[in-house]
Coordinates of C-alpha atoms in Angstrom, one line a residue:
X22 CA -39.9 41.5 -226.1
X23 CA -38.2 44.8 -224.9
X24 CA -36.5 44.8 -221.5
X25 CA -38.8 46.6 -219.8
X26 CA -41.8 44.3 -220.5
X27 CA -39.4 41.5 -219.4
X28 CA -38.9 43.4 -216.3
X29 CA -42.4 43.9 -216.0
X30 CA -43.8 40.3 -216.6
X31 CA -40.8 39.0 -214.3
X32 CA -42.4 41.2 -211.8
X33 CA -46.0 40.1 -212.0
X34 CA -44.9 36.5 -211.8
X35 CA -42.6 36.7 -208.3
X36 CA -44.9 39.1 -206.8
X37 CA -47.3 36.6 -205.5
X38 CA -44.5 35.0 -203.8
X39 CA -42.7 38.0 -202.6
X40 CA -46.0 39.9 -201.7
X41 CA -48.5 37.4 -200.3
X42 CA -51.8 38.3 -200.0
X43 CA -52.7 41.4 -197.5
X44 CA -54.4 39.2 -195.0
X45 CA -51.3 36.9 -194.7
X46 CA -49.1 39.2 -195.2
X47 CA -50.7 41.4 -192.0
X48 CA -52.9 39.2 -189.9
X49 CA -54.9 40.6 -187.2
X50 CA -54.1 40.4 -183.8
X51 CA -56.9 40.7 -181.0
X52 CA -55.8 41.9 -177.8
X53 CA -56.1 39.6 -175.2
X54 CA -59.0 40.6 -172.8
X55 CA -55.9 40.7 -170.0
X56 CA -54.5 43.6 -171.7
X57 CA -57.4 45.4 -172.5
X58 CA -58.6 45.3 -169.2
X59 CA -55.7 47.5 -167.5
X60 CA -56.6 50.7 -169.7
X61 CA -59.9 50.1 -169.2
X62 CA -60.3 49.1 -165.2
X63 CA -57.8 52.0 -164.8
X64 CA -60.5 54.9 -166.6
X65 CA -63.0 53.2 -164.7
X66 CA -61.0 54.0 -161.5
X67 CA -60.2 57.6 -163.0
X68 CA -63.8 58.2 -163.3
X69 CA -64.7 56.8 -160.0
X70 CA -62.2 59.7 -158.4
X71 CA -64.4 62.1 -160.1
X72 CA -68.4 61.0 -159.8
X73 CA -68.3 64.9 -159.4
X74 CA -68.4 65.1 -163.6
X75 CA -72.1 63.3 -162.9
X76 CA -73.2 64.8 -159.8
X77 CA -71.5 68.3 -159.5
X78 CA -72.7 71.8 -161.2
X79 CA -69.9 73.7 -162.8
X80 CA -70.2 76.4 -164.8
X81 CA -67.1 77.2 -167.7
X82 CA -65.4 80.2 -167.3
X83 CA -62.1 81.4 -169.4
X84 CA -61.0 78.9 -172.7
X85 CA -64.0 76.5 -171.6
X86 CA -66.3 78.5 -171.9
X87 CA -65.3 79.8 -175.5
X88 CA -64.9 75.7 -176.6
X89 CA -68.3 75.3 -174.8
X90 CA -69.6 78.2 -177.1
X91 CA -68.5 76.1 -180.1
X92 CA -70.2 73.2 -179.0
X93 CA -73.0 74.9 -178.5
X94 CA -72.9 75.7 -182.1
X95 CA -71.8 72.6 -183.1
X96 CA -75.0 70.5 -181.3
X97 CA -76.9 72.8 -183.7
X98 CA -75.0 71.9 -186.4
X99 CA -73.9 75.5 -187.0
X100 CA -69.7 75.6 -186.1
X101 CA -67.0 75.4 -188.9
X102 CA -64.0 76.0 -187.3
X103 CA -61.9 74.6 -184.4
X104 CA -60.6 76.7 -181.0
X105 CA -59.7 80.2 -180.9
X106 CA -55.8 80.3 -181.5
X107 CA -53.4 83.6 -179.5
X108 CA -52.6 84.5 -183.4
X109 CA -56.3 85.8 -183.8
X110 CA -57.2 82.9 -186.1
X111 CA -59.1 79.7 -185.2
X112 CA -57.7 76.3 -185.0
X113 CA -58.6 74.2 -188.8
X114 CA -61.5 72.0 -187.5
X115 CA -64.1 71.1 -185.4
X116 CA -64.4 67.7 -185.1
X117 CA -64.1 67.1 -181.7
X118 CA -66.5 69.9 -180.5
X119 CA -69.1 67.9 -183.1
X120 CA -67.9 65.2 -180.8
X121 CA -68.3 67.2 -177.5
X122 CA -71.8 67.7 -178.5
X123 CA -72.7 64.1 -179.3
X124 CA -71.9 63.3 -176.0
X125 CA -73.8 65.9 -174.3
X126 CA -76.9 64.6 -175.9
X127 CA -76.0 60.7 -174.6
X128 CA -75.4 62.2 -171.4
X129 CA -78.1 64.1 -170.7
X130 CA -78.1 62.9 -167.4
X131 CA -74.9 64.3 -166.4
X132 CA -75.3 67.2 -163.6
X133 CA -73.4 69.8 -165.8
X134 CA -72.6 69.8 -169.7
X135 CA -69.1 70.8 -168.8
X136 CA -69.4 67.2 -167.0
X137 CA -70.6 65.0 -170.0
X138 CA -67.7 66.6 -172.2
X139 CA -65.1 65.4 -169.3
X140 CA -67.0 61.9 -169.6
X141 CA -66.9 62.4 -173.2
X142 CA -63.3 63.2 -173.2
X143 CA -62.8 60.0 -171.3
X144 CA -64.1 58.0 -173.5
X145 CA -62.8 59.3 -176.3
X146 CA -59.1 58.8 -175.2
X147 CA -59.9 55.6 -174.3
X148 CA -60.8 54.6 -177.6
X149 CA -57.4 55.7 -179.0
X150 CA -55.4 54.1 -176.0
X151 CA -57.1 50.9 -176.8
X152 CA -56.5 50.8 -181.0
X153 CA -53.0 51.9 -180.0
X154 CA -52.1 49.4 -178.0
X155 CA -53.8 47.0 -180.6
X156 CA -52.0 47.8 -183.3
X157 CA -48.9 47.3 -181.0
X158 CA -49.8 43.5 -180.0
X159 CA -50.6 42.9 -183.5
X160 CA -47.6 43.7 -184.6
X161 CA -45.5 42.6 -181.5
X162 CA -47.4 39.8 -180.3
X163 CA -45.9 40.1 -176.7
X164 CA -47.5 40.8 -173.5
X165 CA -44.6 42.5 -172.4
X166 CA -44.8 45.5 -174.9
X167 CA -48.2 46.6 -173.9
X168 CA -47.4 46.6 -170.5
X169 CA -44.4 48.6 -171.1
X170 CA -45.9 51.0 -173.0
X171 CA -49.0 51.4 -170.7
X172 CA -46.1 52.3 -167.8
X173 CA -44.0 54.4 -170.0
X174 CA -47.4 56.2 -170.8
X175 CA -48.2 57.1 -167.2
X176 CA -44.3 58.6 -166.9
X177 CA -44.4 60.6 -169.7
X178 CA -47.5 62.4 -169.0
X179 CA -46.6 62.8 -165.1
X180 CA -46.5 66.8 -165.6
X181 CA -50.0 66.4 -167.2
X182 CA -51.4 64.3 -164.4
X183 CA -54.4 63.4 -163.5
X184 CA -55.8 66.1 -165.5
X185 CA -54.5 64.8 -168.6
X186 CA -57.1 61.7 -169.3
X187 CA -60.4 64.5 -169.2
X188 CA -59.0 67.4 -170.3
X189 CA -61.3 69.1 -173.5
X190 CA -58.4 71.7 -173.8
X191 CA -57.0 71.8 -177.8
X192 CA -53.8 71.3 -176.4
X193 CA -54.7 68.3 -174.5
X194 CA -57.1 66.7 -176.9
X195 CA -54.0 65.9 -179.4
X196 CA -52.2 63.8 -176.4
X197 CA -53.8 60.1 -177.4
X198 CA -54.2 60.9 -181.2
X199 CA -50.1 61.2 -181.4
X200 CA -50.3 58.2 -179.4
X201 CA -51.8 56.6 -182.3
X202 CA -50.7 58.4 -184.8
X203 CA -47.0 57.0 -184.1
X204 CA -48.2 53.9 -183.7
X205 CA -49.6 53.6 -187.0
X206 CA -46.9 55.6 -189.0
X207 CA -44.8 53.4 -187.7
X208 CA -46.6 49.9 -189.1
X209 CA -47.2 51.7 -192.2
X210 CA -43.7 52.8 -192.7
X211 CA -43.1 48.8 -192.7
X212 CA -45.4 48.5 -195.9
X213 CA -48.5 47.8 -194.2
X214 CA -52.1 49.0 -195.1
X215 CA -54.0 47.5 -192.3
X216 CA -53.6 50.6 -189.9
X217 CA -54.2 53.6 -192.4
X218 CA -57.2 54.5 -191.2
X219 CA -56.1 55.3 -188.4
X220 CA -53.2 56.8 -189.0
X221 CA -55.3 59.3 -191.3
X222 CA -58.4 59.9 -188.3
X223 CA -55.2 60.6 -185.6
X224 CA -53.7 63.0 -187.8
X225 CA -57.1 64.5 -189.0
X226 CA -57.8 64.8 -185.2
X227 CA -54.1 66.3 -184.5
X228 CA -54.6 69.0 -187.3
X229 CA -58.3 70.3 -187.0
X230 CA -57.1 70.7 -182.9
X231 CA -54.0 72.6 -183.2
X232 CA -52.5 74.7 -185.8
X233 CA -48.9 73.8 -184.8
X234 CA -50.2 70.1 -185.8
X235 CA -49.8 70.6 -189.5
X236 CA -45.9 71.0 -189.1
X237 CA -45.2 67.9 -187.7
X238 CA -48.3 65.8 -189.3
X239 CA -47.6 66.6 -192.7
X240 CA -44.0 66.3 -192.9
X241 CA -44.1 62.8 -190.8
X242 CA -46.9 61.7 -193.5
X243 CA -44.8 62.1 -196.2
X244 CA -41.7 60.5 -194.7
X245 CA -44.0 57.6 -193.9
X246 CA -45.1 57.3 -197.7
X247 CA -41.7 57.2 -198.7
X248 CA -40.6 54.0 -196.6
X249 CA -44.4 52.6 -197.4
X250 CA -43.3 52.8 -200.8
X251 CA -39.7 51.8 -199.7
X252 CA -41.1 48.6 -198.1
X253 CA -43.5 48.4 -201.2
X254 CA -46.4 49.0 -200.0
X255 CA -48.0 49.5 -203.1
X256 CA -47.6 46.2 -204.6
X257 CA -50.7 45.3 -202.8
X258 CA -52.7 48.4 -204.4
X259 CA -55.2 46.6 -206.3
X260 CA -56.6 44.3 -203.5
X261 CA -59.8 44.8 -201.9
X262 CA -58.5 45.5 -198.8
X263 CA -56.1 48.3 -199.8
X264 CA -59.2 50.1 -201.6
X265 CA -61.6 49.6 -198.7
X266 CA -58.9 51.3 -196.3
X267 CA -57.7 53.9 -198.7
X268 CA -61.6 54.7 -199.8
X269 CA -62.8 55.2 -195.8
X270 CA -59.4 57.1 -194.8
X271 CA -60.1 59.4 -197.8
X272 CA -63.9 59.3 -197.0
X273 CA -62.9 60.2 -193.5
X274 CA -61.1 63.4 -194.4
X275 CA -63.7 64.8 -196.5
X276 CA -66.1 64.6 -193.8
X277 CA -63.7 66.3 -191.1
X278 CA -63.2 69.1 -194.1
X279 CA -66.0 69.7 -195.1
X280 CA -67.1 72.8 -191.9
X281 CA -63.6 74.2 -192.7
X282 CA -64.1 74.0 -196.6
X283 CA -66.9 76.0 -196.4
X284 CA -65.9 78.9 -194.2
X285 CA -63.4 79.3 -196.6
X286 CA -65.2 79.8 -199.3
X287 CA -67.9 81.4 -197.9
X288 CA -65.8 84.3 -195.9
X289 CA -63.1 86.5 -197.6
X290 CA -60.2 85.5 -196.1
X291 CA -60.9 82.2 -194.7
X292 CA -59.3 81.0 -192.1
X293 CA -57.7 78.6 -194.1
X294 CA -56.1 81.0 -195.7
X295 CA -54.9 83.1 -192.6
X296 CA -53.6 79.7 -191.1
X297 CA -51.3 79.4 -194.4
X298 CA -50.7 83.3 -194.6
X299 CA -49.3 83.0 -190.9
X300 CA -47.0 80.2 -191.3
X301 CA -45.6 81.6 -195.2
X302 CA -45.1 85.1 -193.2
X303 CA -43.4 83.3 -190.4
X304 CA -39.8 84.9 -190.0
X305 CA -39.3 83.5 -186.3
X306 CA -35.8 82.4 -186.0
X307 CA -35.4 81.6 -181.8
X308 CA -31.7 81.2 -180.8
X309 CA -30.4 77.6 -180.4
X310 CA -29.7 77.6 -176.3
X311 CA -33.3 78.2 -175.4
X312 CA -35.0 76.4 -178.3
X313 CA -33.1 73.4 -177.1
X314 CA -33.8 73.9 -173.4
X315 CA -37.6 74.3 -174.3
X316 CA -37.9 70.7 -176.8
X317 CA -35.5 68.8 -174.5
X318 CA -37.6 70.0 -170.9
X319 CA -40.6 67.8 -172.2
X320 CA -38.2 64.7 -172.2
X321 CA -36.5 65.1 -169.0
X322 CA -39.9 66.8 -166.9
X323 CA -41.4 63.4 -165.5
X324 CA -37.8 62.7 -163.6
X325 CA -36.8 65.6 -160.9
X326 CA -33.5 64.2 -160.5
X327 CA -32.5 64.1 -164.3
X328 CA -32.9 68.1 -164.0
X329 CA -29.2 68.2 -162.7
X330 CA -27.7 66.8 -166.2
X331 CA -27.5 68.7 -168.9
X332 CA -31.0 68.1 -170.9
X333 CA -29.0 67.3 -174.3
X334 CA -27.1 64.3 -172.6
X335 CA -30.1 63.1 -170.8
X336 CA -32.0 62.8 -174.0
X337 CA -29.0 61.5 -176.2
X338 CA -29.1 58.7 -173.7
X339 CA -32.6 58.0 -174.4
X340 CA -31.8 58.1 -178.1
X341 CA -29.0 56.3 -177.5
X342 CA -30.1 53.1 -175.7
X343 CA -32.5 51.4 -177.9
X344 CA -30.1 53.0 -181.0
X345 CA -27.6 50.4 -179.8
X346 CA -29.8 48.1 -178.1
X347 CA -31.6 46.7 -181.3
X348 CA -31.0 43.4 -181.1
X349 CA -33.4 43.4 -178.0
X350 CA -36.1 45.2 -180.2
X351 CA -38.5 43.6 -182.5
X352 CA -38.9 45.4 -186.2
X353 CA -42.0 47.2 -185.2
X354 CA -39.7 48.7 -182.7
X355 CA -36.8 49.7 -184.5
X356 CA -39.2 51.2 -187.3
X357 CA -40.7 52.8 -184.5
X358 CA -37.7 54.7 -183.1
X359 CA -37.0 56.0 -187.0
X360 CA -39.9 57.8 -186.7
X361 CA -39.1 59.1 -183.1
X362 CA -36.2 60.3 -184.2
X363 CA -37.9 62.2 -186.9
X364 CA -40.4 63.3 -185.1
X365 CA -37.4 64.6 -182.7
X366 CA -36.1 66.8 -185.5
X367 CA -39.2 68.2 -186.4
X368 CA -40.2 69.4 -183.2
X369 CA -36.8 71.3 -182.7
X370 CA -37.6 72.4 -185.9
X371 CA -40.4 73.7 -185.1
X372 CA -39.3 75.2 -181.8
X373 CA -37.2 76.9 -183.5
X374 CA -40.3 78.7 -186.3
X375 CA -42.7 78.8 -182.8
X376 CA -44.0 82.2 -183.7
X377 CA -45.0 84.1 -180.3
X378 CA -42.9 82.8 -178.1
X379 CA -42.4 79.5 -176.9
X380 CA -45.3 78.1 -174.6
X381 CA -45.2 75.0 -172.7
X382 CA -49.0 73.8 -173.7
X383 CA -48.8 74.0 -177.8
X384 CA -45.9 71.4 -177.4
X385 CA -47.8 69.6 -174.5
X386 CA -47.7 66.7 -177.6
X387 CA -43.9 65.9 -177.3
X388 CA -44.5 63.9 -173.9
X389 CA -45.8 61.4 -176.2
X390 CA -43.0 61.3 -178.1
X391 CA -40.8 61.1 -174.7
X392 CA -43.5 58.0 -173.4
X393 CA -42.7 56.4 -176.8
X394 CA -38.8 56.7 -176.2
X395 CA -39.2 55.6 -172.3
X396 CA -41.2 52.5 -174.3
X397 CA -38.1 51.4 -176.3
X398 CA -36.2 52.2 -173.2
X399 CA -38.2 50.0 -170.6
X400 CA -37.8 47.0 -173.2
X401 CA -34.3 47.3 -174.0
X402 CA -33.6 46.9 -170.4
X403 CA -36.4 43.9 -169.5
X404 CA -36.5 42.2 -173.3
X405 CA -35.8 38.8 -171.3
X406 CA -38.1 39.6 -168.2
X407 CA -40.9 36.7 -168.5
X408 CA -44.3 37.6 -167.5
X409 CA -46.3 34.9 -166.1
X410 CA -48.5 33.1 -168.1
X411 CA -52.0 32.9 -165.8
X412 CA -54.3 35.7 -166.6
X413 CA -54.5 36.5 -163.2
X414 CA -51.3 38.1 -163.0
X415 CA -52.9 40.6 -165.3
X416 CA -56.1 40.5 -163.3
X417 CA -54.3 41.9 -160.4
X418 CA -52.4 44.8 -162.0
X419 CA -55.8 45.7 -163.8
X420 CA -57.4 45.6 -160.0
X421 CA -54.3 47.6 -158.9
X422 CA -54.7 50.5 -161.3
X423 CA -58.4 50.4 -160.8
X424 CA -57.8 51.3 -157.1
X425 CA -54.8 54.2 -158.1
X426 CA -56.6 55.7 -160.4
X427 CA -59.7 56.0 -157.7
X428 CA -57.9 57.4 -155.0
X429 CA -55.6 59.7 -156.5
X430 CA -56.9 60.1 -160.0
X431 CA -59.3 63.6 -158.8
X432 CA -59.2 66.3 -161.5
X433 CA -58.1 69.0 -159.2
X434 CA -59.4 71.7 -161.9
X435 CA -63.0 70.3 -161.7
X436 CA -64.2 72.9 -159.5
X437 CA -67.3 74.8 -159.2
X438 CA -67.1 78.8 -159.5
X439 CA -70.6 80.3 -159.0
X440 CA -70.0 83.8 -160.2
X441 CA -71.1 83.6 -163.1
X442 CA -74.6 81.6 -161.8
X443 CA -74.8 84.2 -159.1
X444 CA -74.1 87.2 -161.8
X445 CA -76.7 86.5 -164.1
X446 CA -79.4 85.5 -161.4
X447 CA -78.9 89.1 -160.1
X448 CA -79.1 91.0 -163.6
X449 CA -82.7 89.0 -164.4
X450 CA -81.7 89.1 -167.9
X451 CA -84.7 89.4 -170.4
X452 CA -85.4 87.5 -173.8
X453 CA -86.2 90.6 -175.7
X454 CA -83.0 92.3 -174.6
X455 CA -79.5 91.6 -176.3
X456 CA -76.4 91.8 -173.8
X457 CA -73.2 92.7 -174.5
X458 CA -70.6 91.9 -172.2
X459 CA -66.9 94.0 -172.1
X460 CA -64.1 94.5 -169.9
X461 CA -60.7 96.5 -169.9
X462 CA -57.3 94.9 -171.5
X463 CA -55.4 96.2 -168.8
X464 CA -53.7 94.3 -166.5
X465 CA -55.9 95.2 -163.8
X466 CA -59.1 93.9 -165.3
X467 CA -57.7 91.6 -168.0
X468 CA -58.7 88.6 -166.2
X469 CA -62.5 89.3 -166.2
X470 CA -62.3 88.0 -169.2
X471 CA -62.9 84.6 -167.9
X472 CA -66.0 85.5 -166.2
X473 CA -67.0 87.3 -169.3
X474 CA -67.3 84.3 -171.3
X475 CA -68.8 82.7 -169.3
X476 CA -71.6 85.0 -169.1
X477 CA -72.0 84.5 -172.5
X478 CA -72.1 81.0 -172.6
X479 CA -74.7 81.5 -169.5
X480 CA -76.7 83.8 -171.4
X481 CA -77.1 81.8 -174.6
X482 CA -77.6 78.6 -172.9
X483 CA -80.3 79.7 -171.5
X484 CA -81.7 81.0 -175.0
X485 CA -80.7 85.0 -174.2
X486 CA -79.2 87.1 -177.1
X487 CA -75.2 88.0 -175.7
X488 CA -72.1 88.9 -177.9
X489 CA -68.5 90.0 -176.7
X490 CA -67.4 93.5 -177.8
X491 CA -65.4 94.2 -180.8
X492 CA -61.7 94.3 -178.8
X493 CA -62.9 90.5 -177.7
X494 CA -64.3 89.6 -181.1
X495 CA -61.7 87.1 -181.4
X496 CA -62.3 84.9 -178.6
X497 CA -65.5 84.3 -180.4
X498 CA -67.2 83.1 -183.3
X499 CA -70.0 85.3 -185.4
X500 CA -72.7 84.2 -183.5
X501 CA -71.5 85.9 -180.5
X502 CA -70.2 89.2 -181.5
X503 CA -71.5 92.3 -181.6
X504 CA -70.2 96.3 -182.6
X505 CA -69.7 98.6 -180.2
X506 CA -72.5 100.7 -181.6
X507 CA -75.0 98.3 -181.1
X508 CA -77.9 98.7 -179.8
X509 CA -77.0 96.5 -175.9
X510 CA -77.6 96.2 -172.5
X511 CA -73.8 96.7 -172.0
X512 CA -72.5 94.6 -168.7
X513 CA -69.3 95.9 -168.1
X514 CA -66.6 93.6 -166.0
X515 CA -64.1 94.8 -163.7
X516 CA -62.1 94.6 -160.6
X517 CA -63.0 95.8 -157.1
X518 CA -59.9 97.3 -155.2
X519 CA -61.7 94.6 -152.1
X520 CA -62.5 91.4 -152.4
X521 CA -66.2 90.3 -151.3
X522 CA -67.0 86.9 -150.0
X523 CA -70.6 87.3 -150.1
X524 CA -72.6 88.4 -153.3
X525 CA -73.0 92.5 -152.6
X526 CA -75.8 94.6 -153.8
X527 CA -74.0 97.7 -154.5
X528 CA -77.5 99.4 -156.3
X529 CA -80.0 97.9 -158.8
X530 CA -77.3 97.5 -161.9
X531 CA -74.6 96.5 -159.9
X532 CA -72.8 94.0 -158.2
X533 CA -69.7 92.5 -156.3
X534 CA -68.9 88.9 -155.9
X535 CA -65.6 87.4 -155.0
X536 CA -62.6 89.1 -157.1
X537 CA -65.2 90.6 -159.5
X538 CA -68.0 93.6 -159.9
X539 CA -70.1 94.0 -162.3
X540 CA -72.6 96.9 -163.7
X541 CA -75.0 96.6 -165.9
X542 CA -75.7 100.5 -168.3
X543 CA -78.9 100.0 -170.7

């Protein structure tokens, strides 16, 4: 027998011993209803402080508006690609305005569909919140943890606050799905299975919403492979379970690909191939002083008084505390502050590469990462507090939130502008016509565009024919645009030098509302 067929027959004959089976090996945690009932009495609460998304009209204007276009599109099965991006190509995917739509339908009740995608968005991060703080007890099996990391959630996203929880913005629509997306990297980088599905749907949800996803999913996906195969993960490869998971992760993916997959193909370039012509042409190089100050601001933003240290001590702190506080941390813990600390490096990384300057919502992500680090923080600091026992402790802080969440959770951005309402009332639109709606670039009339687009979604809601003009054409998908020699009712946008509180009647194809006018040429 050669050596490496002893090797290999040694192998199979300790591995049932060093590998037990993947059910013993991972067994499932439920979380105890005391735990789950603090996330959940606390959205209840949230959506108590705004009955307004069931009861109140609202109309999108602005980025809304163009998401509420793709939903549109997407209820009628008719949308391949995600958001409109500032680098006049669309986010990969459109999974969660397939989503959007789904909900409109189940809330068809709901005052506003602008309404039933806030409920919808609600739900949605729910869902995540609650599998994340699963997979933590599971692996865990303390109390403690998911309290902590239900408190450390609610400091990190203080700057996003209360907004954060309904928000259908890309930017905002990745905040839960790096919740779990860490959560799950991390028990897989321990060699566990159980939690790729997961892992795969967060970062499937992470990448279709935002193009700058793809630099830090990717990367952190392979890193976590390594350890899973470091941990040997593998050895388990042939089990029932690992092929279920693997087969429904993979399933998963196709699914979410398939819209994208077929734009590409079926346009010349695809915007698959203008997302990875973008990043290859990348030669953005930002200087180290405000790359640092932009990365680091997301980990010191939820603490005023931490502004007056210097950001790169504050956050070496926060590194450094559960770095040399380990022996208070459980291995699911210390595995995940690895991948903190890579997902650290690849964000200043990326700040570095952040082609077009660096904004403050495509990173609006990283206070995850920061609520992850206060996590390790909080339990470095009370690893020996002792909750007690009786579920009513639980009870009451579940009660608590409830009542915080309902009297100062109100979405201050929930708010009705009846332009647009009032606009299209007063131009009597036509179904035989087809309306094209422009406005100037310049910095006088540049923000018309925001009524704009919501004149379109108006329009076509309402089963009229309406397009954006070709300067505009990329706020829009296909369905909505139209040449500048087309044959239009053209409703031009603009800004009158006063203000008008009432709607104004200048003459039969034009109008004044508010901080806009508006004439109509046929």
């Amino acid at each position: 027998m050669t050596e490496e067929s002893t090797a290999r027959s040694l192998l199979e004959n300790i591995r049932p011993v060093i590998f037990p089976s993947f059910m013993q090996a991972f067994p499932e945690k439920k979380l105890p209803l005391s735990i789950l009932f603090i996330p959940v009495f606390s959205l209840l609460g949230y959506l108590a402080a705004n009955s307004a998304f069931f009861t109140q009209p609202y109309q999108e204007i602005g980025d809304y508006a163009a998401n509420a276009l793709q939903i549109l599109k997407a209820g009628q099965f008719q949308e391949t690609l995600g958001a409109y991006s500032r680098f006049v190509v669309n986010h990969p995917g459109p999974i969660t305005f397939y989503y959007l739509s789904w909900m409109e339908k189940i809330f068809f009740f709901v005052k506003s569909p602008h309404g039933a995608h806030s409920i919808g968005i609600v739900l949605y991060n729910l869902g995540l919140l609650l599998v994340s703080l699963k997979i933590l007890y599971s692996r865990t099996e303390d109390n403690r943890s998911s309290v902590f990391l239900l408190i450390a959630l609610l400091i990190g996203l203080i700057p996003l606050l209360p907004g954060a929880f309904s928000n259908i913005w890309s930017p905002g629509v990745i905040l839960f799905p790096t919740l779990l997306f860490l959560l799950a990297l991390a028990d897989f980088t321990g060699g566990s299975i159980r939690n790729f599905f997961w892992l795969t749907l967060s970062a499937n949800l992470i990448v279709q919403n935002q193009i700058v996803g793809i630099s830090f999913v990717f990367p952190l996906l392979a890193i976590g492979i390594f350890y899973f195969y470091k941990s040997y993960g593998f050895a388990e490869y042939k089990s029932k379970e690992f092929l279920i998971i693997v087969f429904c992760s993979i399933a998963f993916t196709i699914v979410c690909w398939l819209p994208p997959l077929l734009e590409e193909f079926s346009h010349s370039p695809g915007n698959i191939t203008k997302v990875l012509t973008l990043a290859l042409k990348n030669s953005t190089v930002h200087k180290i002083g405000p790359t640092l100050s932009y990365v680091l601001s997301y980990y010191t933003a939820s603490f005023s008084f931490l502004k007056e240290f210097p950001a790169l001590l504050v956050v070496g702190v926060f590194f450094g505390i559960p770095l040399f506080g380990k022996d208070r941390l459980q291995e699911f813990d210390k595995r995940l502050l690895t991948v903190l600390f890579w997902a650290f490096g690849l964000t200043l990384f990326g700040g570095f590469k952040m082609k077009g300057g660096q904004i403050s919502h495509i990173y609006w992500f990283t206070y995850i990462i920061a609520a992850l680090l206060y996590y390790l923080n909080i339990k470095v600091f009370f690893a020996k507090i002792e909750f007690p026992s009786n579920r009513s402790f639980y009870w009451y802080f579940a009660v608590l939130s409830f009542l915080c969440f309902a009297f100062y959770g109100k979405n201050q951005e929930f708010k009705y502008d009846d332009r647009v309402d009032k606009f299209v009332e007063a131009i009597s639109p036509q179904k035989e016509n087809k309306y094209r709606i422009l406005w100037k670039s310049n910095e006088k009339d540049f923000k018309q565009g925001d009524i704009g687009i919501g004149i379109v979604l108006k329009l076509a809601r309402e089963g009229y024919s309406s397009c954006l003009n070709e300067e505009w054409h990329f706020l829009v998908r296909d369905a909505f645009r139209c040449s500048d020699s087309e044959p239009a009712h053209t409703i031009i946008l603009e800004t009158p030098d006063t203000e008008s509180e009432t709607f104004q009647t200048i003459s039969k194809d034009s109008f004044v509302y508010k901080s806009t006018a508006l004439r109509m040429t046929k």
